[in-house]
C-alpha cells in the first residue's frame, strides 16, 4: 500500500502565497513540483479551506470523467502559480513585475470575476461562485486573492525567504516589527542560526 501523501505546508499567511509555495526550492534551477496531478490540486484546495472534503471527492470524480477538462484546469493552475511567484518575487526584490505574468494574472482574475455574483446570505451580501461545482474554483479563488493582495497596502509586507540555497517561498509578514526573513524558523531560519553558530565557533578557534 502506498503511503498517504504528505500534507502541504502553510506558512505564508496569505492564500495566493501559499499556492506559490507548492513549488519547493522555487528560486533554484531545479524546483520541486508538489502539485503533480489534479488530485494534488484538489487536495491542496481542501487543506487551504477553499473546498470541503465532499466537494473534493465530487471534483475528483468529475476529473476522472472529463480528463481533458481536468488537464486544462491543472495547466491553468500551474501557469497562474508561476506568474504569482514571478510577480511577487519581483516586488520583494524592488523590481517591476514582469508584464507577461501580470497579463496572466489579469486574465485569471477576469475569468474568476465572470464566475462570481453578489447574493444575499444569512450573514449579509457576499460574493458567491455562480459556478461553484467547477474544479477550476480552486485557482479562481487564488487569482482573486493574488489580485487583491497586489493592489493592497499589504503588498509592502510581502517577503521571500532569505535562505541562500534558493528556498524561494513567499510570505506575508504579519509580525509587529516587520522583520520576518524566513519561510519558517523551524526550517530555513534554524539552518541559518546553526550556520552563524558554527562561524562563531570557528572564529574562536581560528582568531
PDB file of C-alpha atoms in Angstrom:
ATOM      1  CA  UNK A   1       0.000   0.000   0.000  1.00  0.00           C
ATOM      2  CA  UNK A   2       1.323   3.439  -0.943  1.00  0.00           C
ATOM      3  CA  UNK A   3       1.884   5.838   1.971  1.00  0.00           C
ATOM      4  CA  UNK A   4      -0.597   8.705   2.234  1.00  0.00           C
ATOM      5  CA  UNK A   5       0.577  11.927   0.571  1.00  0.00           C
ATOM      6  CA  UNK A   6       2.257  14.306   2.956  1.00  0.00           C
ATOM      7  CA  UNK A   7       0.265  17.402   3.902  1.00  0.00           C
ATOM      8  CA  UNK A   8       1.082  20.710   2.285  1.00  0.00           C
ATOM      9  CA  UNK A   9       2.865  23.393   4.281  1.00  0.00           C
ATOM     10  CA  UNK A  10       1.009  26.584   5.136  1.00  0.00           C
ATOM     11  CA  UNK A  11       3.400  29.241   6.416  1.00  0.00           C
ATOM     12  CA  UNK A  12       2.714  32.225   4.164  1.00  0.00           C
ATOM     13  CA  UNK A  13      -0.254  33.834   5.970  1.00  0.00           C
ATOM     14  CA  UNK A  14      -1.923  34.517   2.608  1.00  0.00           C
ATOM     15  CA  UNK A  15      -3.741  32.129   0.281  1.00  0.00           C
ATOM     16  CA  UNK A  16      -2.115  33.106  -3.016  1.00  0.00           C
ATOM     17  CA  UNK A  17       1.369  32.939  -1.493  1.00  0.00           C
ATOM     18  CA  UNK A  18       0.590  29.538   0.000  1.00  0.00           C
ATOM     19  CA  UNK A  19      -0.229  28.341  -3.504  1.00  0.00           C
ATOM     20  CA  UNK A  20       3.019  29.754  -4.877  1.00  0.00           C
ATOM     21  CA  UNK A  21       4.774  27.744  -2.182  1.00  0.00           C
ATOM     22  CA  UNK A  22       3.565  24.441  -3.608  1.00  0.00           C
ATOM     23  CA  UNK A  23       6.855  24.502  -5.509  1.00  0.00           C
ATOM     24  CA  UNK A  24       9.885  23.589  -3.405  1.00  0.00           C
ATOM     25  CA  UNK A  25      13.167  25.449  -3.987  1.00  0.00           C
ATOM     26  CA  UNK A  26      11.444  27.801  -6.372  1.00  0.00           C
ATOM     27  CA  UNK A  27      14.463  30.093  -6.677  1.00  0.00           C
ATOM     28  CA  UNK A  28      16.780  27.338  -7.922  1.00  0.00           C
ATOM     29  CA  UNK A  29      17.417  25.746 -11.304  1.00  0.00           C
ATOM     30  CA  UNK A  30      15.733  22.540 -10.126  1.00  0.00           C
ATOM     31  CA  UNK A  31      12.453  23.386  -8.349  1.00  0.00           C
ATOM     32  CA  UNK A  32      10.340  20.596  -6.901  1.00  0.00           C
ATOM     33  CA  UNK A  33       6.748  20.208  -8.078  1.00  0.00           C
ATOM     34  CA  UNK A  34       4.220  19.331  -5.386  1.00  0.00           C
ATOM     35  CA  UNK A  35       1.066  19.722  -7.491  1.00  0.00           C
ATOM     36  CA  UNK A  36       1.689  16.936  -9.959  1.00  0.00           C
ATOM     37  CA  UNK A  37      -1.924  15.902 -10.553  1.00  0.00           C
ATOM     38  CA  UNK A  38      -5.423  17.304 -10.378  1.00  0.00           C
ATOM     39  CA  UNK A  39      -5.849  15.221  -7.237  1.00  0.00           C
ATOM     40  CA  UNK A  40      -2.938  17.140  -5.687  1.00  0.00           C
ATOM     41  CA  UNK A  41      -4.540  20.439  -6.692  1.00  0.00           C
ATOM     42  CA  UNK A  42      -7.838  19.455  -5.096  1.00  0.00           C
ATOM     43  CA  UNK A  43      -6.096  18.125  -2.003  1.00  0.00           C
ATOM     44  CA  UNK A  44      -4.318  21.454  -1.620  1.00  0.00           C
ATOM     45  CA  UNK A  45      -7.606  23.280  -2.155  1.00  0.00           C
ATOM     46  CA  UNK A  46      -9.197  21.287   0.642  1.00  0.00           C
ATOM     47  CA  UNK A  47      -6.283  21.825   3.034  1.00  0.00           C
ATOM     48  CA  UNK A  48      -6.330  25.545   2.198  1.00  0.00           C
ATOM     49  CA  UNK A  49     -10.035  25.745   3.041  1.00  0.00           C
ATOM     50  CA  UNK A  50     -11.217  26.606  -0.477  1.00  0.00           C
ATOM     51  CA  UNK A  51     -13.283  23.441  -0.860  1.00  0.00           C
ATOM     52  CA  UNK A  52     -14.502  20.866   1.638  1.00  0.00           C
ATOM     53  CA  UNK A  53     -13.954  17.112   1.590  1.00  0.00           C
ATOM     54  CA  UNK A  54     -17.205  16.246  -0.182  1.00  0.00           C
ATOM     55  CA  UNK A  55     -16.503  18.805  -2.902  1.00  0.00           C
ATOM     56  CA  UNK A  56     -13.017  17.389  -3.368  1.00  0.00           C
ATOM     57  CA  UNK A  57     -14.464  13.922  -3.885  1.00  0.00           C
ATOM     58  CA  UNK A  58     -17.042  15.269  -6.349  1.00  0.00           C
ATOM     59  CA  UNK A  59     -14.415  17.185  -8.301  1.00  0.00           C
ATOM     60  CA  UNK A  60     -12.137  14.148  -8.414  1.00  0.00           C
ATOM     61  CA  UNK A  61     -14.963  12.105  -9.915  1.00  0.00           C
ATOM     62  CA  UNK A  62     -15.584  14.884 -12.445  1.00  0.00           C
ATOM     63  CA  UNK A  63     -11.877  14.941 -13.307  1.00  0.00           C
ATOM     64  CA  UNK A  64     -11.891  11.209 -13.973  1.00  0.00           C
ATOM     65  CA  UNK A  65     -14.969  11.562 -16.167  1.00  0.00           C
ATOM     66  CA  UNK A  66     -13.560  14.569 -18.054  1.00  0.00           C
ATOM     67  CA  UNK A  67      -9.780  14.097 -18.228  1.00  0.00           C
ATOM     68  CA  UNK A  68      -9.240  16.815 -20.847  1.00  0.00           C
ATOM     69  CA  UNK A  69     -11.021  19.414 -18.728  1.00  0.00           C
ATOM     70  CA  UNK A  70      -9.060  18.254 -15.679  1.00  0.00           C
ATOM     71  CA  UNK A  71      -5.749  18.526 -17.531  1.00  0.00           C
ATOM     72  CA  UNK A  72      -6.642  22.043 -18.673  1.00  0.00           C
ATOM     73  CA  UNK A  73      -7.529  23.074 -15.117  1.00  0.00           C
ATOM     74  CA  UNK A  74      -4.218  21.745 -13.813  1.00  0.00           C
ATOM     75  CA  UNK A  75      -2.318  23.561 -16.549  1.00  0.00           C
ATOM     76  CA  UNK A  76      -4.076  26.868 -15.841  1.00  0.00           C
ATOM     77  CA  UNK A  77      -3.479  26.493 -12.121  1.00  0.00           C
ATOM     78  CA  UNK A  78       0.234  25.896 -12.599  1.00  0.00           C
ATOM     79  CA  UNK A  79       0.531  28.767 -15.064  1.00  0.00           C
ATOM     80  CA  UNK A  80      -1.181  31.099 -12.600  1.00  0.00           C
ATOM     81  CA  UNK A  81       1.006  29.856  -9.760  1.00  0.00           C
ATOM     82  CA  UNK A  82       4.217  30.582 -11.659  1.00  0.00           C
ATOM     83  CA  UNK A  83       3.013  34.066 -12.551  1.00  0.00           C
ATOM     84  CA  UNK A  84       2.085  34.740  -8.924  1.00  0.00           C
ATOM     85  CA  UNK A  85       5.579  33.709  -7.892  1.00  0.00           C
ATOM     86  CA  UNK A  86       7.282  35.815 -10.565  1.00  0.00           C
ATOM     87  CA  UNK A  87       5.177  38.886  -9.763  1.00  0.00           C
ATOM     88  CA  UNK A  88       5.675  38.794  -6.004  1.00  0.00           C
ATOM     89  CA  UNK A  89       9.307  37.677  -6.322  1.00  0.00           C
ATOM     90  CA  UNK A  90       9.957  40.802  -8.382  1.00  0.00           C
ATOM     91  CA  UNK A  91       8.137  43.001  -5.878  1.00  0.00           C
ATOM     92  CA  UNK A  92      10.112  41.642  -2.918  1.00  0.00           C
ATOM     93  CA  UNK A  93      13.351  42.489  -4.742  1.00  0.00           C
ATOM     94  CA  UNK A  94      12.242  46.002  -5.642  1.00  0.00           C
ATOM     95  CA  UNK A  95      11.684  45.277  -9.328  1.00  0.00           C
ATOM     96  CA  UNK A  96       8.714  45.859 -11.594  1.00  0.00           C
ATOM     97  CA  UNK A  97       6.639  42.685 -12.070  1.00  0.00           C
ATOM     98  CA  UNK A  98       7.139  41.042 -15.486  1.00  0.00           C
ATOM     99  CA  UNK A  99       4.463  42.217 -17.926  1.00  0.00           C
ATOM    100  CA  UNK A 100       3.642  38.704 -19.248  1.00  0.00           C
ATOM    101  CA  UNK A 101       2.986  37.471 -15.716  1.00  0.00           C
ATOM    102  CA  UNK A 102       0.797  40.467 -14.916  1.00  0.00           C
ATOM    103  CA  UNK A 103      -1.146  39.674 -18.082  1.00  0.00           C
ATOM    104  CA  UNK A 104      -1.679  36.064 -16.979  1.00  0.00           C
ATOM    105  CA  UNK A 105      -2.810  37.186 -13.531  1.00  0.00           C
ATOM    106  CA  UNK A 106      -5.129  39.795 -15.057  1.00  0.00           C
ATOM    107  CA  UNK A 107      -6.722  37.208 -17.344  1.00  0.00           C
ATOM    108  CA  UNK A 108      -7.138  34.729 -14.495  1.00  0.00           C
ATOM    109  CA  UNK A 109      -8.733  37.375 -12.270  1.00  0.00           C
ATOM    110  CA  UNK A 110     -11.082  38.418 -15.069  1.00  0.00           C
ATOM    111  CA  UNK A 111     -12.162  34.822 -15.665  1.00  0.00           C
ATOM    112  CA  UNK A 112     -12.769  34.368 -11.948  1.00  0.00           C
ATOM    113  CA  UNK A 113     -14.851  37.557 -11.842  1.00  0.00           C
ATOM    114  CA  UNK A 114     -17.137  36.155 -14.531  1.00  0.00           C
ATOM    115  CA  UNK A 115     -17.941  33.267 -12.194  1.00  0.00           C
ATOM    116  CA  UNK A 116     -18.867  35.487  -9.231  1.00  0.00           C
ATOM    117  CA  UNK A 117     -22.166  37.083  -8.288  1.00  0.00           C
ATOM    118  CA  UNK A 118     -23.403  39.143  -5.354  1.00  0.00           C
ATOM    119  CA  UNK A 119     -26.020  37.316  -3.330  1.00  0.00           C
ATOM    120  CA  UNK A 120     -27.906  37.923  -0.115  1.00  0.00           C
ATOM    121  CA  UNK A 121     -26.886  35.366   2.514  1.00  0.00           C
ATOM    122  CA  UNK A 122     -27.697  34.858   6.177  1.00  0.00           C
ATOM    123  CA  UNK A 123     -24.674  36.990   7.074  1.00  0.00           C
ATOM    124  CA  UNK A 124     -25.273  39.777   4.557  1.00  0.00           C
ATOM    125  CA  UNK A 125     -24.461  40.437   0.920  1.00  0.00           C
ATOM    126  CA  UNK A 126     -21.475  38.431  -0.252  1.00  0.00           C
ATOM    127  CA  UNK A 127     -19.654  37.377  -3.373  1.00  0.00           C
ATOM    128  CA  UNK A 128     -20.539  33.806  -4.257  1.00  0.00           C
ATOM    129  CA  UNK A 129     -19.471  31.473  -7.035  1.00  0.00           C
ATOM    130  CA  UNK A 130     -22.075  31.014  -9.754  1.00  0.00           C
ATOM    131  CA  UNK A 131     -20.059  28.004 -10.966  1.00  0.00           C
ATOM    132  CA  UNK A 132     -19.472  26.569  -7.513  1.00  0.00           C
ATOM    133  CA  UNK A 133     -19.321  22.994  -8.782  1.00  0.00           C
ATOM    134  CA  UNK A 134     -16.365  23.621 -11.092  1.00  0.00           C
ATOM    135  CA  UNK A 135     -12.945  22.297 -10.098  1.00  0.00           C
ATOM    136  CA  UNK A 136     -11.421  25.491 -11.557  1.00  0.00           C
ATOM    137  CA  UNK A 137     -12.786  27.223  -8.459  1.00  0.00           C
ATOM    138  CA  UNK A 138      -9.564  26.363  -6.641  1.00  0.00           C
ATOM    139  CA  UNK A 139      -7.378  28.520  -8.857  1.00  0.00           C
ATOM    140  CA  UNK A 140     -10.119  31.107  -9.430  1.00  0.00           C
ATOM    141  CA  UNK A 141     -10.092  31.741  -5.686  1.00  0.00           C
ATOM    142  CA  UNK A 142      -6.303  32.036  -5.709  1.00  0.00           C
ATOM    143  CA  UNK A 143      -6.422  34.515  -8.598  1.00  0.00           C
ATOM    144  CA  UNK A 144      -8.862  36.752  -6.726  1.00  0.00           C
ATOM    145  CA  UNK A 145      -6.671  36.717  -3.633  1.00  0.00           C
ATOM    146  CA  UNK A 146      -3.494  37.456  -5.612  1.00  0.00           C
ATOM    147  CA  UNK A 147      -5.051  40.472  -7.330  1.00  0.00           C
ATOM    148  CA  UNK A 148      -6.412  41.753  -4.019  1.00  0.00           C
ATOM    149  CA  UNK A 149      -3.018  41.459  -2.327  1.00  0.00           C
ATOM    150  CA  UNK A 150      -1.164  43.022  -5.234  1.00  0.00           C
ATOM    151  CA  UNK A 151      -3.372  46.122  -5.086  1.00  0.00           C
ATOM    152  CA  UNK A 152      -3.451  46.485  -1.295  1.00  0.00           C
ATOM    153  CA  UNK A 153      -1.269  48.248   1.260  1.00  0.00           C
ATOM    154  CA  UNK A 154      -0.186  44.819   2.484  1.00  0.00           C
ATOM    155  CA  UNK A 155       1.968  44.417  -0.624  1.00  0.00           C
ATOM    156  CA  UNK A 156       4.824  46.116   1.222  1.00  0.00           C
ATOM    157  CA  UNK A 157       4.666  43.303   3.767  1.00  0.00           C
ATOM    158  CA  UNK A 158       5.263  40.503   1.260  1.00  0.00           C
ATOM    159  CA  UNK A 159       8.672  38.883   1.653  1.00  0.00           C
ATOM    160  CA  UNK A 160      10.696  35.981   0.333  1.00  0.00           C
ATOM    161  CA  UNK A 161      12.684  33.513   2.397  1.00  0.00           C
ATOM    162  CA  UNK A 162      16.282  34.720   2.740  1.00  0.00           C
ATOM    163  CA  UNK A 163      17.744  31.210   2.615  1.00  0.00           C
ATOM    164  CA  UNK A 164      20.880  31.289   0.454  1.00  0.00           C
ATOM    165  CA  UNK A 165      20.143  27.909  -1.130  1.00  0.00           C
ATOM    166  CA  UNK A 166      17.159  29.297  -3.047  1.00  0.00           C
ATOM    167  CA  UNK A 167      14.151  28.304  -0.947  1.00  0.00           C
ATOM    168  CA  UNK A 168      12.043  30.900  -2.725  1.00  0.00           C
ATOM    169  CA  UNK A 169       8.999  30.560  -0.501  1.00  0.00           C
ATOM    170  CA  UNK A 170       6.941  33.715  -0.128  1.00  0.00           C
ATOM    171  CA  UNK A 171       5.154  35.032   2.936  1.00  0.00           C
ATOM    172  CA  UNK A 172       3.132  37.929   4.270  1.00  0.00           C
ATOM    173  CA  UNK A 173       4.986  39.400   7.226  1.00  0.00           C
ATOM    174  CA  UNK A 174       2.370  39.855   9.941  1.00  0.00           C
ATOM    175  CA  UNK A 175       4.888  40.496  12.721  1.00  0.00           C
ATOM    176  CA  UNK A 176       4.730  43.817  14.563  1.00  0.00           C
ATOM    177  CA  UNK A 177       8.342  44.657  13.766  1.00  0.00           C
ATOM    178  CA  UNK A 178       8.044  43.665  10.108  1.00  0.00           C
ATOM    179  CA  UNK A 179      11.397  41.881  10.164  1.00  0.00           C
ATOM    180  CA  UNK A 180      10.485  38.360   9.163  1.00  0.00           C
ATOM    181  CA  UNK A 181      13.212  36.807   6.986  1.00  0.00           C
ATOM    182  CA  UNK A 182      12.481  33.098   6.806  1.00  0.00           C
ATOM    183  CA  UNK A 183       9.761  30.827   5.494  1.00  0.00           C
ATOM    184  CA  UNK A 184       9.928  29.097   8.879  1.00  0.00           C
ATOM    185  CA  UNK A 185      12.222  29.386  11.872  1.00  0.00           C
ATOM    186  CA  UNK A 186      11.970  25.603  12.220  1.00  0.00           C
ATOM    187  CA  UNK A 187      13.434  25.114   8.746  1.00  0.00           C
ATOM    188  CA  UNK A 188      15.491  27.713   6.899  1.00  0.00           C
ATOM    189  CA  UNK A 189      15.690  30.007   9.919  1.00  0.00           C
ATOM    190  CA  UNK A 190      17.050  27.208  12.087  1.00  0.00           C
ATOM    191  CA  UNK A 191      19.664  26.350   9.465  1.00  0.00           C
ATOM    192  CA  UNK A 192      20.827  29.967   9.273  1.00  0.00           C
ATOM    193  CA  UNK A 193      21.048  30.129  13.056  1.00  0.00           C
ATOM    194  CA  UNK A 194      23.169  26.959  13.094  1.00  0.00           C
ATOM    195  CA  UNK A 195      25.446  28.406  10.408  1.00  0.00           C
ATOM    196  CA  UNK A 196      26.000  31.568  12.440  1.00  0.00           C
ATOM    197  CA  UNK A 197      26.813  29.442  15.464  1.00  0.00           C
ATOM    198  CA  UNK A 198      29.379  27.394  13.514  1.00  0.00           C
ATOM    199  CA  UNK A 199      31.020  30.540  12.160  1.00  0.00           C
ATOM    200  CA  UNK A 200      31.244  31.974  15.659  1.00  0.00           C
ATOM    201  CA  UNK A 201      32.920  28.790  16.910  1.00  0.00           C
ATOM    202  CA  UNK A 202      35.429  28.846  14.053  1.00  0.00           C
ATOM    203  CA  UNK A 203      36.306  32.451  14.787  1.00  0.00           C
ATOM    204  CA  UNK A 204      37.100  31.485  18.358  1.00  0.00           C
ATOM    205  CA  UNK A 205      39.268  28.559  17.277  1.00  0.00           C
ATOM    206  CA  UNK A 206      40.971  30.432  14.426  1.00  0.00           C
ATOM    207  CA  UNK A 207      41.470  34.028  15.588  1.00  0.00           C
TER     208      UNK A 207
END
